[in-house]
Amino acid sequence: EAASPPPAPVADKAGSEATAAAAAPVPVAAGEKKADDTAPVSAVAAQAAAPGPSVAAAAAPLDAMGPAGRTLGDTYNLDIASTAASGRDGRLTKGDVLTAIEAGTAKVKASAAAPAAAAVAAPAVSTRREERVRMTRLRQTIARRLKEAQNTAAMLTTFNDVDMTAVMAARVRYKDLFEKKHGVRLGLMSFFSQAVVLALRDVPAVGASVEGDEIVYRNYADLGIAVSSPGGLVVPVLRNADKLSFADTEKAIGDFGKRAQAGQLKIEELQGGNFTISNGGVFGSLMSTPILNTPQSGVLGLHRIEDRPVVRDGQIVIRPMMYLALSYDHRVVDGREAVTFLVRVKEAIEDPARLLIDL
């Protein structure tokens, strides 16, 4: 015989109508108490949704629960371990669960412990710094001149490589005698400055400059030699380089370097010049596109020497090679002239005897 549903649980006035409307009968097995026949679903749902206190008791073993009680507890996520059991051998019945729900003693299972929120570390004191430093007068001048070069010249760069075998052999062979006689080491810059002098004679356009609507050609070689200083790159001018010996050239360049480091170069030593040589190889540069030192129309970039495989007389051999870069003002210098100039420099370095007999 079907049992009549138990009375609906008492709710507060505001929620009584919603609770009564949502209640639904739940059939029970014969022989159970009438008060246990029906579960007020709204009350169960409300209890399941409400946050319940954490229960320390362990969950009851499965064999201590009746199947109906276990199913009902799982359905509403109830902590049935804390519910009083009235069945045989301490088994928890469906009626026990419904009784606990109606009495308001049923508890929702505690949610799995959420991982402890990582403590919010106080923001670390940043070690990142910025420093605003006013540009020195020298740096301002360098910046202005370089920007002028970009804005006024039609710059282009052509490249070549040069076999340094002959020059390096000459240095090894004569360095001791040279230093003993002249009191200065035999370096690479004297070879390149002499090679540039010869190339300028063959291709004077590379040493010319634009002034208004005129091109000014020069029959002398005042070579700017780029050297580093604590304040930046400076370019003192080697006057009348076409009239200087190897020893004179090495002495002058060595003196420029020392006085640049000491900040003792004079303003007039940095003015003028009709061509520049810049040796980025001392810093390890493999290749670059040097920027013009306006109003000059040409600058030669030297780079590091490294052993590379090359073909000589049909054989692959290892030679000390250097890349050369010539940046030039295309308003004055045509491509043919630029390439010819660089080839002349290459030929003089690969066969230094040309420097002695003016070839």
PDB file of C-alpha atoms in Angstrom, residues 190-191 193-195 197-198 245-246 347-359:
ATOM      1  CA  SER A 190     100.392  52.335 -43.365  1.00  0.00           C
ATOM      2  CA  PHE A 191      99.836  49.750 -46.113  1.00  0.00           C
ATOM      3  CA  SER A 193      96.819  54.469 -46.449  1.00  0.00           C
ATOM      4  CA  GLN A 194      99.437  54.113 -49.186  1.00  0.00           C
ATOM      5  CA  ALA A 195      97.072  51.896 -51.193  1.00  0.00           C
ATOM      6  CA  VAL A 197      96.683  57.245 -52.060  1.00  0.00           C
ATOM      7  CA  LEU A 198      97.398  55.256 -55.238  1.00  0.00           C
ATOM      8  CA  SER A 245     106.554  57.391 -45.726  1.00  0.00           C
ATOM      9  CA  PHE A 246     105.429  54.190 -44.016  1.00  0.00           C
ATOM     10  CA  GLU A 347      95.691  44.961 -55.971  1.00  0.00           C
ATOM     11  CA  ALA A 348      98.098  47.130 -53.966  1.00  0.00           C
ATOM     12  CA  ILE A 349      97.550  45.120 -50.777  1.00  0.00           C
ATOM     13  CA  GLU A 350      97.888  41.749 -52.479  1.00  0.00           C
ATOM     14  CA  ASP A 351     101.092  42.908 -54.221  1.00  0.00           C
ATOM     15  CA  PRO A 352     102.742  45.522 -51.962  1.00  0.00           C
ATOM     16  CA  ALA A 353     105.578  46.040 -54.461  1.00  0.00           C
ATOM     17  CA  ARG A 354     103.096  48.215 -56.375  1.00  0.00           C
ATOM     18  CA  LEU A 355     103.317  50.703 -53.523  1.00  0.00           C
ATOM     19  CA  LEU A 356     107.038  51.122 -54.130  1.00  0.00           C
ATOM     20  CA  ILE A 357     106.979  51.510 -57.885  1.00  0.00           C
ATOM     21  CA  ASP A 358     103.693  53.450 -58.107  1.00  0.00           C
ATOM     22  CA  LEU A 359     101.645  50.932 -60.114  1.00  0.00           C
TER      23      LEU A 359
END
